[in-house]
mmCIF file with all atom_site columns, C-alpha atoms in Angstrom:
data_model
loop_
_atom_site.group_PDB
_atom_site.id
_atom_site.type_symbol
_atom_site.label_atom_id
_atom_site.label_alt_id
_atom_site.label_comp_id
_atom_site.label_asym_id
_atom_site.label_entity_id
_atom_site.label_seq_id
_atom_site.pdbx_PDB_ins_code
_atom_site.Cartn_x
_atom_site.Cartn_y
_atom_site.Cartn_z
_atom_site.occupancy
_atom_site.B_iso_or_equiv
_atom_site.pdbx_formal_charge
_atom_site.auth_seq_id
_atom_site.auth_comp_id
_atom_site.auth_asym_id
_atom_site.auth_atom_id
_atom_site.pdbx_PDB_model_num
ATOM 1   C CA . MET A 1 1   ? 0.096   0.203   0.037   1.00 0.00 ? 150 MET A CA 1
ATOM 2   C CA . HIS A 1 2   ? 2.815   2.074   0.437   1.00 0.00 ? 151 HIS A CA 1
ATOM 3   C CA . ASP A 1 3   ? 3.708   1.852   -2.928  1.00 0.00 ? 152 ASP A CA 1
ATOM 4   C CA . GLU A 1 4   ? 0.779   2.850   -4.376  1.00 0.00 ? 153 GLU A CA 1
ATOM 5   C CA . VAL A 1 5   ? 0.210   6.679   -5.732  1.00 0.00 ? 154 VAL A CA 1
ATOM 6   C CA . LEU A 1 6   ? -2.489  8.790   -4.140  1.00 0.00 ? 155 LEU A CA 1
ATOM 7   C CA . ALA A 1 7   ? -4.765  9.935   -6.267  1.00 0.00 ? 156 ALA A CA 1
ATOM 8   C CA . ALA A 1 8   ? -5.640  13.362  -6.750  1.00 0.00 ? 157 ALA A CA 1
ATOM 9   C CA . GLY A 1 9   ? -8.896  13.525  -5.423  1.00 0.00 ? 158 GLY A CA 1
ATOM 10  C CA . ASP A 1 10  ? -7.241  12.324  -2.064  1.00 0.00 ? 159 ASP A CA 1
ATOM 11  C CA . ASN A 1 11  ? -4.511  14.561  -1.469  1.00 0.00 ? 160 ASN A CA 1
ATOM 12  C CA . PHE A 1 12  ? -5.329  17.521  0.468   1.00 0.00 ? 161 PHE A CA 1
ATOM 13  C CA . LEU A 1 13  ? -2.689  19.917  -0.807  1.00 0.00 ? 162 LEU A CA 1
ATOM 14  C CA . ILE A 1 14  ? -4.117  20.380  -4.292  1.00 0.00 ? 163 ILE A CA 1
ATOM 15  C CA . PRO A 1 15  ? -7.190  22.498  -4.558  1.00 0.00 ? 164 PRO A CA 1
ATOM 16  C CA . ASN A 1 16  ? -10.083 20.914  -5.745  1.00 0.00 ? 165 ASN A CA 1
ATOM 17  C CA . GLY A 1 17  ? -13.654 22.562  -7.297  1.00 0.00 ? 166 GLY A CA 1
ATOM 18  C CA . THR A 1 18  ? -14.737 23.592  -3.735  1.00 0.00 ? 167 THR A CA 1
ATOM 19  C CA . PHE A 1 19  ? -11.929 25.329  -2.763  1.00 0.00 ? 168 PHE A CA 1
ATOM 20  C CA . ILE A 1 20  ? -12.036 27.543  -6.312  1.00 0.00 ? 169 ILE A CA 1
ATOM 21  C CA . GLY A 1 21  ? -15.870 27.972  -5.399  1.00 0.00 ? 170 GLY A CA 1
ATOM 22  C CA . GLU A 1 22  ? -15.217 29.307  -1.947  1.00 0.00 ? 171 GLU A CA 1
ATOM 23  C CA . LEU A 1 23  ? -12.370 31.441  -3.023  1.00 0.00 ? 172 LEU A CA 1
ATOM 24  C CA . ILE A 1 24  ? -15.107 33.190  -5.824  1.00 0.00 ? 173 ILE A CA 1
ATOM 25  C CA . ILE A 1 25  ? -17.329 33.369  -2.874  1.00 0.00 ? 174 ILE A CA 1
ATOM 26  C CA . PHE A 1 26  ? -14.875 35.113  -0.326  1.00 0.00 ? 175 PHE A CA 1
ATOM 27  C CA . ALA A 1 27  ? -13.683 37.413  -3.071  1.00 0.00 ? 176 ALA A CA 1
ATOM 28  C CA . ILE A 1 28  ? -17.461 38.370  -3.905  1.00 0.00 ? 177 ILE A CA 1
ATOM 29  C CA . VAL A 1 29  ? -18.484 38.896  -0.227  1.00 0.00 ? 178 VAL A CA 1
ATOM 30  C CA . LEU A 1 30  ? -15.195 40.964  0.004   1.00 0.00 ? 179 LEU A CA 1
ATOM 31  C CA . LEU A 1 31  ? -15.708 42.813  -2.884  1.00 0.00 ? 180 LEU A CA 1
ATOM 32  C CA . VAL A 1 32  ? -19.613 43.807  -1.456  1.00 0.00 ? 181 VAL A CA 1
ATOM 33  C CA . ILE A 1 33  ? -18.265 44.667  1.794   1.00 0.00 ? 182 ILE A CA 1
ATOM 34  C CA . TRP A 1 34  ? -15.283 46.794  0.294   1.00 0.00 ? 183 TRP A CA 1
ATOM 35  C CA . ARG A 1 35  ? -17.961 48.494  -1.939  1.00 0.00 ? 184 ARG A CA 1
ATOM 36  C CA . PHE A 1 36  ? -21.117 48.735  -0.084  1.00 0.00 ? 185 PHE A CA 1
ATOM 37  C CA . VAL A 1 37  ? -20.146 48.361  3.753   1.00 0.00 ? 186 VAL A CA 1
ATOM 38  C CA . LEU A 1 38  ? -17.109 49.971  4.342   1.00 0.00 ? 187 LEU A CA 1
ATOM 39  C CA . PRO A 1 39  ? -17.903 53.214  2.989   1.00 0.00 ? 188 PRO A CA 1
ATOM 40  C CA . PRO A 1 40  ? -20.631 54.260  5.200   1.00 0.00 ? 189 PRO A CA 1
ATOM 41  C CA . VAL A 1 41  ? -18.843 52.898  7.966   1.00 0.00 ? 190 VAL A CA 1
ATOM 42  C CA . GLN A 1 42  ? -15.735 55.392  7.298   1.00 0.00 ? 191 GLN A CA 1
ATOM 43  C CA . LYS A 1 43  ? -18.022 58.116  6.371   1.00 0.00 ? 192 LYS A CA 1
ATOM 44  C CA . ALA A 1 44  ? -19.609 57.454  10.015  1.00 0.00 ? 193 ALA A CA 1
ATOM 45  C CA . LEU A 1 45  ? -15.763 57.105  11.706  1.00 0.00 ? 194 LEU A CA 1
ATOM 46  C CA . LYS A 1 46  ? -15.400 60.282  9.660   1.00 0.00 ? 195 LYS A CA 1
ATOM 47  C CA . ASP A 1 47  ? -17.683 62.165  10.681  1.00 0.00 ? 196 ASP A CA 1
ATOM 48  C CA . ARG A 1 48  ? -17.460 61.026  14.602  1.00 0.00 ? 197 ARG A CA 1
ATOM 49  C CA . GLU A 1 49  ? -13.581 62.228  13.944  1.00 0.00 ? 198 GLU A CA 1
ATOM 50  C CA . ASP A 1 50  ? -14.416 65.230  13.046  1.00 0.00 ? 199 ASP A CA 1
ATOM 51  C CA . MET A 1 51  ? -17.353 65.924  15.352  1.00 0.00 ? 200 MET A CA 1
ATOM 52  C CA . VAL A 1 52  ? -14.669 65.230  18.162  1.00 0.00 ? 201 VAL A CA 1
ATOM 53  C CA . ARG A 1 53  ? -12.560 67.291  16.438  1.00 0.00 ? 202 ARG A CA 1
ATOM 54  C CA . LYS A 1 54  ? -15.074 70.370  16.583  1.00 0.00 ? 203 LYS A CA 1
ATOM 55  C CA . GLU A 1 55  ? -15.960 69.868  20.004  1.00 0.00 ? 204 GLU A CA 1
ATOM 56  C CA . ALA A 1 56  ? -12.251 69.905  21.104  1.00 0.00 ? 205 ALA A CA 1
ATOM 57  C CA . GLU A 1 57  ? -11.827 73.217  19.414  1.00 0.00 ? 206 GLU A CA 1
ATOM 58  C CA . GLN A 1 58  ? -15.001 74.663  20.983  1.00 0.00 ? 207 GLN A CA 1
ATOM 59  C CA . SER A 1 59  ? -13.838 73.229  24.496  1.00 0.00 ? 208 SER A CA 1
ATOM 60  C CA . ARG A 1 60  ? -10.260 74.745  24.001  1.00 0.00 ? 209 ARG A CA 1
ATOM 61  C CA . GLN A 1 61  ? -12.248 78.126  22.726  1.00 0.00 ? 210 GLN A CA 1
ATOM 62  C CA . ALA A 1 62  ? -14.503 78.008  25.903  1.00 0.00 ? 211 ALA A CA 1
ATOM 63  C CA . ALA A 1 63  ? -11.395 77.678  27.940  1.00 0.00 ? 212 ALA A CA 1
ATOM 64  C CA . GLU A 1 64  ? -10.020 80.509  26.589  1.00 0.00 ? 213 GLU A CA 1
ATOM 65  C CA . ARG A 1 65  ? -13.071 82.779  26.789  1.00 0.00 ? 214 ARG A CA 1
ATOM 66  C CA . PHE A 1 66  ? -13.539 81.562  30.252  1.00 0.00 ? 215 PHE A CA 1
ATOM 67  C CA . GLU A 1 67  ? -9.471  82.377  31.252  1.00 0.00 ? 216 GLU A CA 1
ATOM 68  C CA . GLN A 1 68  ? -10.335 85.944  29.576  1.00 0.00 ? 217 GLN A CA 1
ATOM 69  C CA . ALA A 1 69  ? -13.416 86.591  31.667  1.00 0.00 ? 218 ALA A CA 1
ATOM 70  C CA . GLU A 1 70  ? -11.511 85.649  34.722  1.00 0.00 ? 219 GLU A CA 1
ATOM 71  C CA . ALA A 1 71  ? -8.542  87.458  33.810  1.00 0.00 ? 220 ALA A CA 1
ATOM 72  C CA . LYS A 1 72  ? -11.037 90.452  33.757  1.00 0.00 ? 221 LYS A CA 1
ATOM 73  C CA . TYR A 1 73  ? -12.915 89.614  36.662  1.00 0.00 ? 222 TYR A CA 1
ATOM 74  C CA . ASN A 1 74  ? -9.555  89.691  38.615  1.00 0.00 ? 223 ASN A CA 1
ATOM 75  C CA . GLU A 1 75  ? -8.818  92.731  37.410  1.00 0.00 ? 224 GLU A CA 1
ATOM 76  C CA . ALA A 1 76  ? -12.271 94.381  38.130  1.00 0.00 ? 225 ALA A CA 1
ATOM 77  C CA . LEU A 1 77  ? -11.721 92.837  41.632  1.00 0.00 ? 226 LEU A CA 1
ATOM 78  C CA . ALA A 1 78  ? -8.537  94.726  41.956  1.00 0.00 ? 227 ALA A CA 1
ATOM 79  C CA . GLU A 1 79  ? -9.685  97.740  40.714  1.00 0.00 ? 228 GLU A CA 1
ATOM 80  C CA . ALA A 1 80  ? -12.536 97.713  43.132  1.00 0.00 ? 229 ALA A CA 1
ATOM 81  C CA . ARG A 1 81  ? -10.049 96.535  45.945  1.00 0.00 ? 230 ARG A CA 1
ATOM 82  C CA . ALA A 1 82  ? -8.050  99.776  45.135  1.00 0.00 ? 231 ALA A CA 1
ATOM 83  C CA . GLU A 1 83  ? -11.203 101.911 44.637  1.00 0.00 ? 232 GLU A CA 1
ATOM 84  C CA . SER A 1 84  ? -12.367 100.866 48.599  1.00 0.00 ? 233 SER A CA 1
ATOM 85  C CA . ALA A 1 85  ? -8.899  101.264 49.756  1.00 0.00 ? 234 ALA A CA 1
ATOM 86  C CA . SER A 1 86  ? -9.075  104.676 48.398  1.00 0.00 ? 235 SER A CA 1
ATOM 87  C CA . ILE A 1 87  ? -12.569 105.470 49.599  1.00 0.00 ? 236 ILE A CA 1
ATOM 88  C CA . ARG A 1 88  ? -11.612 104.179 53.083  1.00 0.00 ? 237 ARG A CA 1
ATOM 89  C CA . ASP A 1 89  ? -8.730  106.207 53.057  1.00 0.00 ? 238 ASP A CA 1
ATOM 90  C CA . THR A 1 90  ? -10.465 109.708 52.295  1.00 0.00 ? 239 THR A CA 1
ATOM 91  C CA . ALA A 1 91  ? -12.956 108.529 54.735  1.00 0.00 ? 240 ALA A CA 1
ATOM 92  C CA . ARG A 1 92  ? -10.710 108.337 57.210  1.00 0.00 ? 241 ARG A CA 1
ATOM 93  C CA . ALA A 1 93  ? -8.845  111.571 56.231  1.00 0.00 ? 242 ALA A CA 1
ATOM 94  C CA . GLU A 1 94  ? -12.016 112.934 55.894  1.00 0.00 ? 243 GLU A CA 1
ATOM 95  C CA . GLY A 1 95  ? -12.786 112.216 59.508  1.00 0.00 ? 244 GLY A CA 1
ATOM 96  C CA . GLN A 1 96  ? -10.103 113.396 60.831  1.00 0.00 ? 245 GLN A CA 1
ATOM 97  C CA . ARG A 1 97  ? -10.369 116.479 59.401  1.00 0.00 ? 246 ARG A CA 1
ATOM 98  C CA . ILE A 1 98  ? -13.397 117.165 60.486  1.00 0.00 ? 247 ILE A CA 1
ATOM 99  C CA . LEU A 1 99  ? -12.710 115.706 64.377  1.00 0.00 ? 248 LEU A CA 1
ATOM 100 C CA . ASP A 1 100 ? -9.793  118.058 64.437  1.00 0.00 ? 249 ASP A CA 1
ATOM 101 C CA . GLU A 1 101 ? -12.639 120.622 63.266  1.00 0.00 ? 250 GLU A CA 1
ATOM 102 C CA . MET A 1 102 ? -14.687 120.052 65.973  1.00 0.00 ? 251 MET A CA 1
ATOM 103 C CA . ARG A 1 103 ? -11.800 119.600 68.680  1.00 0.00 ? 252 ARG A CA 1
ATOM 104 C CA . GLN A 1 104 ? -10.787 122.951 67.366  1.00 0.00 ? 253 GLN A CA 1
ATOM 105 C CA . ARG A 1 105 ? -14.401 124.424 67.922  1.00 0.00 ? 254 ARG A CA 1
ATOM 106 C CA . ALA A 1 106 ? -14.911 122.840 71.031  1.00 0.00 ? 255 ALA A CA 1
ATOM 107 C CA . GLN A 1 107 ? -11.346 124.321 72.316  1.00 0.00 ? 256 GLN A CA 1
ATOM 108 C CA . ALA A 1 108 ? -12.360 127.768 71.207  1.00 0.00 ? 257 ALA A CA 1
ATOM 109 C CA . GLU A 1 109 ? -15.763 127.669 72.711  1.00 0.00 ? 258 GLU A CA 1
ATOM 110 C CA . ALA A 1 110 ? -14.228 126.167 76.255  1.00 0.00 ? 259 ALA A CA 1
ATOM 111 C CA . ASP A 1 111 ? -11.946 129.094 76.058  1.00 0.00 ? 260 ASP A CA 1
ATOM 112 C CA . GLN A 1 112 ? -14.414 131.626 75.481  1.00 0.00 ? 261 GLN A CA 1
ATOM 113 C CA . ILE A 1 113 ? -16.546 130.019 78.302  1.00 0.00 ? 262 ILE A CA 1
ATOM 114 C CA . VAL A 1 114 ? -13.459 130.684 80.487  1.00 0.00 ? 263 VAL A CA 1
ATOM 115 C CA . GLN A 1 115 ? -12.478 133.805 79.560  1.00 0.00 ? 264 GLN A CA 1
ATOM 116 C CA . ARG A 1 116 ? -16.773 135.285 79.808  1.00 0.00 ? 265 ARG A CA 1
ATOM 117 C CA . GLY A 1 117 ? -16.589 133.357 83.350  1.00 0.00 ? 266 GLY A CA 1
ATOM 118 C CA . ASP A 1 118 ? -12.763 135.109 84.234  1.00 0.00 ? 267 ASP A CA 1
ATOM 119 C CA . GLU A 1 119 ? -14.350 138.458 82.803  1.00 0.00 ? 268 GLU A CA 1
ATOM 120 C CA . GLN A 1 120 ? -17.740 137.679 85.157  1.00 0.00 ? 269 GLN A CA 1
ATOM 121 C CA . LEU A 1 121 ? -15.869 137.056 87.966  1.00 0.00 ? 270 LEU A CA 1
ATOM 122 C CA . ALA A 1 122 ? -13.404 139.798 87.528  1.00 0.00 ? 271 ALA A CA 1
ATOM 123 C CA . ALA A 1 123 ? -16.505 142.079 87.473  1.00 0.00 ? 272 ALA A CA 1
ATOM 124 C CA . GLN A 1 124 ? -18.152 140.334 90.915  1.00 0.00 ? 273 GLN A CA 1
ATOM 125 C CA . ARG A 1 125 ? -15.160 140.636 92.511  1.00 0.00 ? 274 ARG A CA 1
ATOM 126 C CA . ALA A 1 126 ? -14.653 144.531 91.350  1.00 0.00 ? 275 ALA A CA 1
ATOM 127 C CA . GLN A 1 127 ? -18.424 144.929 92.440  1.00 0.00 ? 276 GLN A CA 1
ATOM 128 C CA . VAL A 1 128 ? -18.118 142.979 96.029  1.00 0.00 ? 277 VAL A CA 1
ATOM 129 C CA . VAL A 1 129 ? -14.624 144.885 96.620  1.00 0.00 ? 278 VAL A CA 1
ATOM 130 C CA . ALA A 1 130 ? -16.826 147.992 95.817  1.00 0.00 ? 279 ALA A CA 1
ATOM 131 C CA . GLU A 1 131 ? -19.587 147.074 97.662  1.00 0.00 ? 280 GLU A CA 1
ATOM 132 C CA . LEU A 1 132 ? -16.970 146.162 100.737 1.00 0.00 ? 281 LEU A CA 1
ATOM 133 C CA . ARG A 1 133 ? -15.631 149.295 100.694 1.00 0.00 ? 282 ARG A CA 1
ATOM 134 C CA . THR A 1 134 ? -18.682 151.276 101.438 1.00 0.00 ? 283 THR A CA 1
ATOM 135 C CA . HIS A 1 135 ? -20.353 148.929 103.923 1.00 0.00 ? 284 HIS A CA 1
ATOM 136 C CA . VAL A 1 136 ? -17.524 147.020 105.692 1.00 0.00 ? 285 VAL A CA 1
ATOM 137 C CA . GLY A 1 137 ? -16.062 150.165 106.964 1.00 0.00 ? 286 GLY A CA 1
ATOM 138 C CA . GLU A 1 138 ? -19.506 151.685 108.428 1.00 0.00 ? 287 GLU A CA 1
ATOM 139 C CA . LEU A 1 139 ? -20.099 148.314 110.075 1.00 0.00 ? 288 LEU A CA 1
ATOM 140 C CA . SER A 1 140 ? -16.621 147.634 111.365 1.00 0.00 ? 289 SER A CA 1
ATOM 141 C CA . THR A 1 141 ? -16.877 151.283 112.763 1.00 0.00 ? 290 THR A CA 1
ATOM 142 C CA . ALA A 1 142 ? -20.312 150.578 114.203 1.00 0.00 ? 291 ALA A CA 1
ATOM 143 C CA . LEU A 1 143 ? -19.521 147.569 116.176 1.00 0.00 ? 292 LEU A CA 1
ATOM 144 C CA . ALA A 1 144 ? -16.282 148.241 117.406 1.00 0.00 ? 293 ALA A CA 1
ATOM 145 C CA . GLY A 1 145 ? -18.256 151.424 119.049 1.00 0.00 ? 294 GLY A CA 1
ATOM 146 C CA . ARG A 1 146 ? -20.952 148.356 120.290 1.00 0.00 ? 295 ARG A CA 1
ATOM 147 C CA . VAL A 1 147 ? -17.968 146.880 121.615 1.00 0.00 ? 296 VAL A CA 1
ATOM 148 C CA . VAL A 1 148 ? -16.339 149.218 123.368 1.00 0.00 ? 297 VAL A CA 1
ATOM 149 C CA . GLY A 1 149 ? -19.137 151.059 124.398 1.00 0.00 ? 298 GLY A CA 1
ATOM 150 C CA . GLY A 1 150 ? -18.966 154.633 122.668 1.00 0.00 ? 299 GLY A CA 1
ATOM 151 C CA . GLU A 1 151 ? -18.464 156.503 119.443 1.00 0.00 ? 300 GLU A CA 1
ATOM 152 C CA . LEU A 1 152 ? -15.071 155.326 117.741 1.00 0.00 ? 301 LEU A CA 1
ATOM 153 C CA . ALA A 1 153 ? -12.895 157.998 115.522 1.00 0.00 ? 302 ALA A CA 1
ATOM 154 C CA . PRO A 1 154 ? -14.801 159.458 112.377 1.00 0.00 ? 303 PRO A CA 1
ATOM 155 C CA . ALA A 1 155 ? -15.702 156.714 109.555 1.00 0.00 ? 304 ALA A CA 1
ATOM 156 C CA . ALA A 1 156 ? -13.304 158.592 107.181 1.00 0.00 ? 305 ALA A CA 1
ATOM 157 C CA . ARG A 1 157 ? -10.681 156.960 109.242 1.00 0.00 ? 306 ARG A CA 1
ATOM 158 C CA . GLY A 1 158 ? -11.788 153.740 109.713 1.00 0.00 ? 307 GLY A CA 1
ATOM 159 C CA . ASN A 1 159 ? -12.619 153.740 105.681 1.00 0.00 ? 308 ASN A CA 1
ATOM 160 C CA . ALA A 1 160 ? -8.970  154.627 105.167 1.00 0.00 ? 309 ALA A CA 1
ATOM 161 C CA . ASN A 1 161 ? -7.997  151.627 107.067 1.00 0.00 ? 310 ASN A CA 1
ATOM 162 C CA . VAL A 1 162 ? -10.511 149.035 105.031 1.00 0.00 ? 311 VAL A CA 1
ATOM 163 C CA . ASP A 1 163 ? -9.211  150.484 101.703 1.00 0.00 ? 312 ASP A CA 1
ATOM 164 C CA . ARG A 1 164 ? -5.695  149.696 102.969 1.00 0.00 ? 313 ARG A CA 1
ATOM 165 C CA . ILE A 1 165 ? -6.794  146.054 103.902 1.00 0.00 ? 314 ILE A CA 1
ATOM 166 C CA . LEU A 1 166 ? -8.572  145.342 100.795 1.00 0.00 ? 315 LEU A CA 1
ATOM 167 C CA . GLY A 1 167 ? -5.905  146.548 98.672  1.00 0.00 ? 316 GLY A CA 1
ATOM 168 C CA . GLU A 1 168 ? -3.601  144.030 100.432 1.00 0.00 ? 317 GLU A CA 1
ATOM 169 C CA . LEU A 1 169 ? -5.872  141.673 99.463  1.00 0.00 ? 318 LEU A CA 1
ATOM 170 C CA . GLU A 1 170 ? -6.317  142.567 96.030  1.00 0.00 ? 319 GLU A CA 1
ATOM 171 C CA . GLY A 1 171 ? -2.538  142.543 95.814  1.00 0.00 ? 320 GLY A CA 1
ATOM 172 C CA . ASN A 1 172 ? -2.335  138.894 97.192  1.00 0.00 ? 321 ASN A CA 1
ATOM 173 C CA . GLY A 1 173 ? -5.619  137.575 95.115  1.00 0.00 ? 322 GLY A CA 1
#
């Protein structure tokens, strides 16, 4: 049996009619897929790639707009803070000026009140001294006369003594 030559139909290495038919059908299926299925799939993939690219570009543009808006916001915030600090400093200076002005007015009023008080005291003192000069001499002479039990020297001499004592008091006061 070993000597027998194998027939062409028994050798699996030699293609037979079935293989050629299968090869033709595979080529037809491959051609149909290549012609009718692959183009729509490629178009769908290209459309999807374009959409992703477009969305990425829109996302990049949105990020740039966001950065610009954030920069404007930070700039406006810094400007508002600077303006706030300026207003606060101006208000402090104005408040200090008003406070100084009020202190000056209060000091001026206090000085006027003290001056009027001094003037009133001086006027009252002068009035009291004048009254004392007129009445103390007479009263002291009359009182001394009652104590002694008789009439004393004339009132003019007593008035001179009173004037001298009051002059000494004015000089000390």
